[in-house]
PDB file of C-alpha atoms in Angstrom:
ATOM      1  CA  UNK A   1      -2.745  39.248  13.157  1.00  0.00           C
ATOM      2  CA  UNK A   2      -0.786  38.814   9.932  1.00  0.00           C
ATOM      3  CA  UNK A   3      -1.742  36.301   7.285  1.00  0.00           C
ATOM      4  CA  UNK A   4       0.054  32.999   7.846  1.00  0.00           C
ATOM      5  CA  UNK A   5       0.996  33.798  11.456  1.00  0.00           C
ATOM      6  CA  UNK A   6      -1.022  30.924  12.923  1.00  0.00           C
ATOM      7  CA  UNK A   7       0.752  30.966  16.299  1.00  0.00           C
ATOM      8  CA  UNK A   8      -0.148  34.637  16.781  1.00  0.00           C
ATOM      9  CA  UNK A   9      -3.728  33.919  15.705  1.00  0.00           C
ATOM     10  CA  UNK A  10      -3.899  31.187  18.334  1.00  0.00           C
ATOM     11  CA  UNK A  11      -2.696  33.579  21.016  1.00  0.00           C
ATOM     12  CA  UNK A  12      -5.249  36.241  20.105  1.00  0.00           C
ATOM     13  CA  UNK A  13      -8.093  33.715  19.882  1.00  0.00           C
ATOM     14  CA  UNK A  14      -7.136  32.207  23.237  1.00  0.00           C
ATOM     15  CA  UNK A  15      -7.265  35.623  24.921  1.00  0.00           C
ATOM     16  CA  UNK A  16     -10.664  36.371  23.371  1.00  0.00           C
ATOM     17  CA  UNK A  17     -12.042  32.998  24.422  1.00  0.00           C
ATOM     18  CA  UNK A  18     -10.720  33.404  27.970  1.00  0.00           C
ATOM     19  CA  UNK A  19     -12.429  36.786  28.210  1.00  0.00           C
ATOM     20  CA  UNK A  20     -15.764  36.148  26.451  1.00  0.00           C
ATOM     21  CA  UNK A  21     -16.196  32.333  26.690  1.00  0.00           C
ATOM     22  CA  UNK A  22     -17.837  32.163  23.265  1.00  0.00           C
ATOM     23  CA  UNK A  23     -17.534  29.078  21.081  1.00  0.00           C
ATOM     24  CA  UNK A  24     -16.645  31.101  17.989  1.00  0.00           C
ATOM     25  CA  UNK A  25     -13.363  32.083  19.633  1.00  0.00           C
ATOM     26  CA  UNK A  26     -12.768  28.483  20.712  1.00  0.00           C
ATOM     27  CA  UNK A  27     -13.240  27.420  17.087  1.00  0.00           C
ATOM     28  CA  UNK A  28     -10.709  30.061  16.056  1.00  0.00           C
ATOM     29  CA  UNK A  29      -8.208  28.580  18.502  1.00  0.00           C
ATOM     30  CA  UNK A  30      -8.757  25.101  17.063  1.00  0.00           C
ATOM     31  CA  UNK A  31      -8.457  26.254  13.452  1.00  0.00           C
ATOM     32  CA  UNK A  32      -5.204  28.083  14.263  1.00  0.00           C
ATOM     33  CA  UNK A  33      -3.818  24.906  15.825  1.00  0.00           C
ATOM     34  CA  UNK A  34      -4.862  22.766  12.848  1.00  0.00           C
ATOM     35  CA  UNK A  35      -3.192  25.200  10.463  1.00  0.00           C
ATOM     36  CA  UNK A  36      -0.012  24.993  12.529  1.00  0.00           C
ATOM     37  CA  UNK A  37      -0.152  21.201  12.349  1.00  0.00           C
ATOM     38  CA  UNK A  38      -0.766  21.287   8.609  1.00  0.00           C
ATOM     39  CA  UNK A  39       2.170  23.636   8.028  1.00  0.00           C
ATOM     40  CA  UNK A  40       4.463  21.409  10.100  1.00  0.00           C
ATOM     41  CA  UNK A  41       5.207  24.150  12.618  1.00  0.00           C
ATOM     42  CA  UNK A  42       4.050  22.119  15.609  1.00  0.00           C
ATOM     43  CA  UNK A  43       3.911  18.341  15.911  1.00  0.00           C
ATOM     44  CA  UNK A  44       1.592  18.458  18.926  1.00  0.00           C
ATOM     45  CA  UNK A  45      -0.805  21.078  17.546  1.00  0.00           C
ATOM     46  CA  UNK A  46      -3.391  18.530  16.369  1.00  0.00           C
ATOM     47  CA  UNK A  47      -3.479  16.841  19.776  1.00  0.00           C
ATOM     48  CA  UNK A  48      -3.883  20.220  21.470  1.00  0.00           C
ATOM     49  CA  UNK A  49      -6.727  21.045  19.064  1.00  0.00           C
ATOM     50  CA  UNK A  50      -8.471  17.801  20.019  1.00  0.00           C
ATOM     51  CA  UNK A  51      -8.075  18.653  23.695  1.00  0.00           C
ATOM     52  CA  UNK A  52      -9.597  22.103  23.138  1.00  0.00           C
ATOM     53  CA  UNK A  53     -12.539  20.594  21.236  1.00  0.00           C
ATOM     54  CA  UNK A  54     -13.487  18.583  24.303  1.00  0.00           C
ATOM     55  CA  UNK A  55     -15.023  21.860  25.507  1.00  0.00           C
ATOM     56  CA  UNK A  56     -17.372  21.784  22.487  1.00  0.00           C
ATOM     57  CA  UNK A  57     -18.548  18.181  21.953  1.00  0.00           C
ATOM     58  CA  UNK A  58     -20.748  17.221  19.013  1.00  0.00           C
ATOM     59  CA  UNK A  59     -24.418  16.590  19.741  1.00  0.00           C
ATOM     60  CA  UNK A  60     -25.021  13.260  17.982  1.00  0.00           C
ATOM     61  CA  UNK A  61     -28.791  13.247  18.537  1.00  0.00           C
ATOM     62  CA  UNK A  62     -30.640  13.531  15.229  1.00  0.00           C
ATOM     63  CA  UNK A  63     -32.433  16.886  14.845  1.00  0.00           C
ATOM     64  CA  UNK A  64     -36.199  16.946  14.449  1.00  0.00           C
ATOM     65  CA  UNK A  65     -37.529  16.781  10.914  1.00  0.00           C
ATOM     66  CA  UNK A  66     -39.058  20.263  11.262  1.00  0.00           C
ATOM     67  CA  UNK A  67     -35.975  21.765  12.924  1.00  0.00           C
ATOM     68  CA  UNK A  68     -34.226  24.565  10.987  1.00  0.00           C
ATOM     69  CA  UNK A  69     -30.827  23.846   9.497  1.00  0.00           C
ATOM     70  CA  UNK A  70     -28.120  24.479  12.120  1.00  0.00           C
ATOM     71  CA  UNK A  71     -25.100  25.706  10.197  1.00  0.00           C
ATOM     72  CA  UNK A  72     -23.096  26.309  13.377  1.00  0.00           C
ATOM     73  CA  UNK A  73     -23.480  22.666  14.389  1.00  0.00           C
ATOM     74  CA  UNK A  74     -22.414  21.553  10.907  1.00  0.00           C
ATOM     75  CA  UNK A  75     -19.246  23.639  11.183  1.00  0.00           C
ATOM     76  CA  UNK A  76     -18.532  22.066  14.564  1.00  0.00           C
ATOM     77  CA  UNK A  77     -18.902  18.559  13.099  1.00  0.00           C
ATOM     78  CA  UNK A  78     -16.533  19.462  10.251  1.00  0.00           C
ATOM     79  CA  UNK A  79     -14.048  20.879  12.764  1.00  0.00           C
ATOM     80  CA  UNK A  80     -14.087  17.636  14.762  1.00  0.00           C
ATOM     81  CA  UNK A  81     -13.665  15.604  11.563  1.00  0.00           C
ATOM     82  CA  UNK A  82     -10.719  17.715  10.409  1.00  0.00           C
ATOM     83  CA  UNK A  83      -9.072  17.381  13.822  1.00  0.00           C
ATOM     84  CA  UNK A  84      -9.412  13.586  13.798  1.00  0.00           C
ATOM     85  CA  UNK A  85      -8.074  13.530  10.254  1.00  0.00           C
ATOM     86  CA  UNK A  86      -5.050  15.599  11.305  1.00  0.00           C
ATOM     87  CA  UNK A  87      -4.436  13.064  14.076  1.00  0.00           C
ATOM     88  CA  UNK A  88      -4.800  10.276  11.483  1.00  0.00           C
ATOM     89  CA  UNK A  89      -7.641   8.777  13.514  1.00  0.00           C
ATOM     90  CA  UNK A  90      -9.612   7.845  10.425  1.00  0.00           C
ATOM     91  CA  UNK A  91     -11.745   5.124  12.021  1.00  0.00           C
ATOM     92  CA  UNK A  92     -12.928   7.565  14.684  1.00  0.00           C
ATOM     93  CA  UNK A  93     -13.615  10.198  12.021  1.00  0.00           C
ATOM     94  CA  UNK A  94     -15.685   7.760   9.937  1.00  0.00           C
ATOM     95  CA  UNK A  95     -17.638   6.709  13.034  1.00  0.00           C
ATOM     96  CA  UNK A  96     -18.342  10.361  13.871  1.00  0.00           C
ATOM     97  CA  UNK A  97     -19.500  10.991  10.307  1.00  0.00           C
ATOM     98  CA  UNK A  98     -21.897   8.046  10.481  1.00  0.00           C
ATOM     99  CA  UNK A  99     -23.331   9.354  13.745  1.00  0.00           C
ATOM    100  CA  UNK A 100     -23.664  12.918  12.411  1.00  0.00           C
ATOM    101  CA  UNK A 101     -25.140  12.278   8.960  1.00  0.00           C
ATOM    102  CA  UNK A 102     -28.396  13.987   9.884  1.00  0.00           C
ATOM    103  CA  UNK A 103     -26.488  17.166  10.735  1.00  0.00           C
ATOM    104  CA  UNK A 104     -24.776  17.285   7.345  1.00  0.00           C
ATOM    105  CA  UNK A 105     -28.160  16.861   5.669  1.00  0.00           C
ATOM    106  CA  UNK A 106     -27.055  16.627   1.999  1.00  0.00           C
ATOM    107  CA  UNK A 107     -26.232  13.003   1.037  1.00  0.00           C
ATOM    108  CA  UNK A 108     -23.728  14.214  -1.572  1.00  0.00           C
ATOM    109  CA  UNK A 109     -21.759  16.050   1.124  1.00  0.00           C
ATOM    110  CA  UNK A 110     -21.739  12.960   3.346  1.00  0.00           C
ATOM    111  CA  UNK A 111     -20.435  10.872   0.440  1.00  0.00           C
ATOM    112  CA  UNK A 112     -17.754  13.425  -0.407  1.00  0.00           C
ATOM    113  CA  UNK A 113     -16.490  13.580   3.186  1.00  0.00           C
ATOM    114  CA  UNK A 114     -16.514   9.783   3.538  1.00  0.00           C
ATOM    115  CA  UNK A 115     -14.565   9.355   0.278  1.00  0.00           C
ATOM    116  CA  UNK A 116     -11.993  11.943   1.348  1.00  0.00           C
ATOM    117  CA  UNK A 117     -11.489  10.238   4.717  1.00  0.00           C
ATOM    118  CA  UNK A 118     -11.031   6.838   3.077  1.00  0.00           C
ATOM    119  CA  UNK A 119      -8.605   8.366   0.605  1.00  0.00           C
ATOM    120  CA  UNK A 120      -6.580  10.023   3.375  1.00  0.00           C
ATOM    121  CA  UNK A 121      -6.500   6.681   5.206  1.00  0.00           C
ATOM    122  CA  UNK A 122      -4.888   5.061   2.172  1.00  0.00           C
ATOM    123  CA  UNK A 123      -7.966   2.958   1.430  1.00  0.00           C
ATOM    124  CA  UNK A 124      -8.109   3.797  -2.272  1.00  0.00           C
ATOM    125  CA  UNK A 125     -10.127   0.721  -3.198  1.00  0.00           C
ATOM    126  CA  UNK A 126     -12.848   1.418  -0.623  1.00  0.00           C
ATOM    127  CA  UNK A 127     -12.893   5.096  -1.616  1.00  0.00           C
ATOM    128  CA  UNK A 128     -13.265   4.136  -5.288  1.00  0.00           C
ATOM    129  CA  UNK A 129     -16.191   1.857  -4.442  1.00  0.00           C
ATOM    130  CA  UNK A 130     -17.983   4.703  -2.660  1.00  0.00           C
ATOM    131  CA  UNK A 131     -17.186   7.066  -5.542  1.00  0.00           C
ATOM    132  CA  UNK A 132     -18.556   4.565  -8.067  1.00  0.00           C
ATOM    133  CA  UNK A 133     -21.806   4.256  -6.125  1.00  0.00           C
ATOM    134  CA  UNK A 134     -22.046   8.050  -6.108  1.00  0.00           C
ATOM    135  CA  UNK A 135     -21.623   8.200  -9.893  1.00  0.00           C
ATOM    136  CA  UNK A 136     -24.277   5.524 -10.426  1.00  0.00           C
ATOM    137  CA  UNK A 137     -26.748   7.508  -8.315  1.00  0.00           C
ATOM    138  CA  UNK A 138     -26.183  10.650 -10.383  1.00  0.00           C
ATOM    139  CA  UNK A 139     -24.520   9.912 -13.759  1.00  0.00           C
ATOM    140  CA  UNK A 140     -24.767  13.588 -14.759  1.00  0.00           C
ATOM    141  CA  UNK A 141     -22.501  14.719 -11.913  1.00  0.00           C
ATOM    142  CA  UNK A 142     -19.268  15.203 -13.857  1.00  0.00           C
ATOM    143  CA  UNK A 143     -17.284  16.206 -10.790  1.00  0.00           C
ATOM    144  CA  UNK A 144     -18.169  12.916  -9.093  1.00  0.00           C
ATOM    145  CA  UNK A 145     -17.169  11.062 -12.257  1.00  0.00           C
ATOM    146  CA  UNK A 146     -13.791  12.832 -12.298  1.00  0.00           C
ATOM    147  CA  UNK A 147     -13.171  11.900  -8.678  1.00  0.00           C
ATOM    148  CA  UNK A 148     -14.023   8.265  -9.416  1.00  0.00           C
ATOM    149  CA  UNK A 149     -11.581   8.231 -12.348  1.00  0.00           C
ATOM    150  CA  UNK A 150      -8.765   9.635 -10.184  1.00  0.00           C
ATOM    151  CA  UNK A 151      -9.469   7.094  -7.440  1.00  0.00           C
ATOM    152  CA  UNK A 152      -9.563   4.255  -9.963  1.00  0.00           C
ATOM    153  CA  UNK A 153      -6.051   5.236 -11.069  1.00  0.00           C
ATOM    154  CA  UNK A 154      -4.892   5.198  -7.447  1.00  0.00           C
ATOM    155  CA  UNK A 155      -6.088   1.631  -6.900  1.00  0.00           C
ATOM    156  CA  UNK A 156      -3.237  -0.901  -7.132  1.00  0.00           C
ATOM    157  CA  UNK A 157      -3.607  -3.684  -9.713  1.00  0.00           C
ATOM    158  CA  UNK A 158      -4.568  -7.152  -8.434  1.00  0.00           C
ATOM    159  CA  UNK A 159      -1.590  -8.935  -6.888  1.00  0.00           C
ATOM    160  CA  UNK A 160      -2.324 -12.109  -8.858  1.00  0.00           C
ATOM    161  CA  UNK A 161      -2.288 -10.335 -12.253  1.00  0.00           C
ATOM    162  CA  UNK A 162       1.088 -10.996 -13.927  1.00  0.00           C
ATOM    163  CA  UNK A 163       2.431  -8.367 -16.291  1.00  0.00           C
ATOM    164  CA  UNK A 164       5.472  -7.741 -18.428  1.00  0.00           C
ATOM    165  CA  UNK A 165       6.594  -4.221 -19.328  1.00  0.00           C
ATOM    166  CA  UNK A 166       3.187  -2.776 -18.543  1.00  0.00           C
ATOM    167  CA  UNK A 167       1.307  -5.398 -20.590  1.00  0.00           C
ATOM    168  CA  UNK A 168      -0.670  -8.060 -18.758  1.00  0.00           C
ATOM    169  CA  UNK A 169      -0.306 -11.671 -19.832  1.00  0.00           C
ATOM    170  CA  UNK A 170      -3.932 -11.622 -20.957  1.00  0.00           C
ATOM    171  CA  UNK A 171      -2.980  -9.007 -23.556  1.00  0.00           C
ATOM    172  CA  UNK A 172      -4.611  -5.966 -21.935  1.00  0.00           C
ATOM    173  CA  UNK A 173      -2.446  -2.867 -21.918  1.00  0.00           C
ATOM    174  CA  UNK A 174      -1.979  -1.173 -18.554  1.00  0.00           C
ATOM    175  CA  UNK A 175      -2.812   2.396 -19.572  1.00  0.00           C
ATOM    176  CA  UNK A 176      -2.334   3.515 -15.975  1.00  0.00           C
ATOM    177  CA  UNK A 177       1.386   2.716 -16.251  1.00  0.00           C
ATOM    178  CA  UNK A 178       1.982   5.265 -19.006  1.00  0.00           C
ATOM    179  CA  UNK A 179       0.076   7.945 -17.082  1.00  0.00           C
ATOM    180  CA  UNK A 180       1.984   7.575 -13.834  1.00  0.00           C
ATOM    181  CA  UNK A 181       4.780  10.158 -13.680  1.00  0.00           C
ATOM    182  CA  UNK A 182       8.160   8.444 -13.718  1.00  0.00           C
ATOM    183  CA  UNK A 183       6.453   5.074 -13.629  1.00  0.00           C
ATOM    184  CA  UNK A 184       5.459   5.621  -9.997  1.00  0.00           C
ATOM    185  CA  UNK A 185       2.368   3.885  -8.697  1.00  0.00           C
ATOM    186  CA  UNK A 186       1.222   6.872  -6.692  1.00  0.00           C
ATOM    187  CA  UNK A 187      -1.884   7.447  -8.758  1.00  0.00           C
ATOM    188  CA  UNK A 188      -0.712  10.882  -9.904  1.00  0.00           C
ATOM    189  CA  UNK A 189      -1.851  12.406 -13.163  1.00  0.00           C
ATOM    190  CA  UNK A 190       0.416  13.469 -16.031  1.00  0.00           C
ATOM    191  CA  UNK A 191       1.286  17.116 -16.584  1.00  0.00           C
ATOM    192  CA  UNK A 192       0.194  18.106 -20.072  1.00  0.00           C
ATOM    193  CA  UNK A 193       1.449  21.578 -20.902  1.00  0.00           C
ATOM    194  CA  UNK A 194       1.546  21.442 -24.697  1.00  0.00           C
ATOM    195  CA  UNK A 195      -0.362  19.739 -27.491  1.00  0.00           C
ATOM    196  CA  UNK A 196       2.674  17.592 -28.221  1.00  0.00           C
ATOM    197  CA  UNK A 197       2.381  16.113 -24.725  1.00  0.00           C
ATOM    198  CA  UNK A 198      -1.159  14.943 -25.483  1.00  0.00           C
ATOM    199  CA  UNK A 199       0.018  13.312 -28.718  1.00  0.00           C
ATOM    200  CA  UNK A 200       2.897  11.616 -26.922  1.00  0.00           C
ATOM    201  CA  UNK A 201       0.515   9.986 -24.427  1.00  0.00           C
ATOM    202  CA  UNK A 202      -1.882   8.770 -27.102  1.00  0.00           C
ATOM    203  CA  UNK A 203      -2.179   5.098 -28.040  1.00  0.00           C
ATOM    204  CA  UNK A 204      -3.293   3.278 -31.176  1.00  0.00           C
ATOM    205  CA  UNK A 205      -6.745   2.556 -29.756  1.00  0.00           C
ATOM    206  CA  UNK A 206      -7.522   6.215 -28.981  1.00  0.00           C
TER     207      UNK A 206
END
C-alpha cells in the first residue's frame, strides 16, 4: 500500500478483516474511509465508515476505579468521535463524549476534544467559554491560553455594538479588525514574516 492511496488501504484492510475478523483491521478500514472523506475523494466515505463502526460499538459503562487503563477502548471512542465529526453530527459527538468521559480519563483531554467539536460546529462563543474555564483551572498552561486567545478572536462582536471604521462608538479600538487578513471576520491570524510586519501591526498603546 502506497502512502496516500487510501482506497487501496481500504481494500487491503477489508480483505484482512474478512479473513481474520479482528477489530484492528476493522479500525484500519474505518480510518481509510475517513481519510478518503477528508481528502474529498468520496462523498459517502464518512457514512460508510459509520456503518462499519456499528460492528464495534462503544461500551459506555464506566470502568471500575481499579480497572487498568484500556487504551484500545480509548482509540475506539476517538474513532467514533472522528466519524461523527466527519458526518457533521456534532450534537451526537458531544453526547458520546459526555457518556465516555471515564474512558478518556484525563480531564484536559476531555476539555480539548469538547472545545474542538464546538469549534468545528461553528459554536465559537461556546468553545471560547470552555477554553476560558480551562485556562482558569490551570493558568500556567500556555497552550490552553493560546487556544483561548485564538477562539476569542473567532467570536463575532455583539450585534448591538455599533462601530465606525473599526472603532466602536464607546471609543474602544477593535484590535481584532486589524489582525483579520483582508478585513475578513474569519478569526484568522496575521502572517508575520519580517520584523517590519510586526511594526506595521503595532498600535500606539503597545
